[in-house]
Amino acid sequence: MIKTDKSLDNIKEIARYDTNGVKLNTPQKGVNIILYSDCISDKVIEK
C-alpha cells in the first residue's frame, strides 16, 4: 500500500524560466526551470 501526502495536491507551478533567467509565459523548446509553490525548482527539457 502506498501512502500519499494530501499536501502534494496543492502544489502549483508559479513561474517558468529559461537558462538565462528570463521568465517564460509558456513552455519553450529546450531547458525550462520551473518554480513550484512549495519553493522547489525543477529542470525540465521540453522537446
C-alpha positions as a Markdown table, in Angstrom:
| # | Residue | x | y | z |
|---|---|---|---|---|
| 1 | Met | 0.0 | 0.0 | 0.0 |
| 2 | Ile | 1.4 | 3.4 | -1.0 |
| 3 | Lys | 0.5 | 6.4 | 1.2 |
| 4 | Thr | 0.3 | 9.8 | -0.5 |
| 5 | Asp | 0.7 | 13.2 | 1.1 |
| 6 | Lys | -2.5 | 15.2 | 0.6 |
| 7 | Ser | -0.5 | 18.5 | 0.6 |
| 8 | Leu | 1.1 | 17.4 | -2.7 |
| 9 | Asp | -2.3 | 18.1 | -4.4 |
| 10 | Asn | -1.9 | 21.8 | -3.5 |
| 11 | Ile | 1.5 | 22.3 | -5.2 |
| 12 | Lys | 1.2 | 24.6 | -8.3 |
| 13 | Glu | 3.6 | 25.9 | -10.9 |
| 14 | Ile | 4.4 | 29.5 | -10.0 |
| 15 | Ala | 6.9 | 30.5 | -12.7 |
| 16 | Arg | 8.9 | 29.1 | -15.6 |
| 17 | Tyr | 12.3 | 30.4 | -16.7 |
| 18 | Asp | 14.9 | 29.7 | -19.4 |
| 19 | Thr | 18.6 | 29.1 | -18.6 |
| 20 | Asn | 19.3 | 32.8 | -18.9 |
| 21 | Gly | 16.8 | 33.6 | -16.1 |
| 22 | Val | 14.2 | 35.1 | -18.5 |
| 23 | Lys | 10.6 | 34.4 | -17.3 |
| 24 | Leu | 8.6 | 32.3 | -19.8 |
| 25 | Asn | 4.8 | 32.5 | -20.3 |
| 26 | Thr | 4.6 | 29.1 | -22.0 |
| 27 | Pro | 6.8 | 26.1 | -22.2 |
| 28 | Gln | 9.6 | 26.7 | -24.7 |
| 29 | Lys | 11.8 | 24.2 | -26.5 |
| 30 | Gly | 15.0 | 23.4 | -24.6 |
| 31 | Val | 15.7 | 23.6 | -20.8 |
| 32 | Asn | 12.9 | 25.1 | -18.7 |
| 33 | Ile | 13.4 | 25.8 | -15.0 |
| 34 | Ile | 10.1 | 25.5 | -13.1 |
| 35 | Leu | 9.4 | 27.1 | -9.7 |
| 36 | Tyr | 6.7 | 25.5 | -7.7 |
| 37 | Ser | 4.6 | 26.9 | -4.8 |
| 38 | Asp | 6.5 | 24.9 | -2.2 |
| 39 | Cys | 9.7 | 26.7 | -3.2 |
| 40 | Ile | 11.2 | 23.7 | -5.1 |
| 41 | Ser | 12.6 | 24.2 | -8.5 |
| 42 | Asp | 12.9 | 21.6 | -11.3 |
| 43 | Lys | 14.8 | 21.5 | -14.6 |
| 44 | Val | 12.7 | 20.1 | -17.5 |
| 45 | Ile | 13.8 | 19.5 | -21.1 |
| 46 | Glu | 10.9 | 20.4 | -23.5 |
| 47 | Lys | 11.1 | 18.9 | -26.9 |
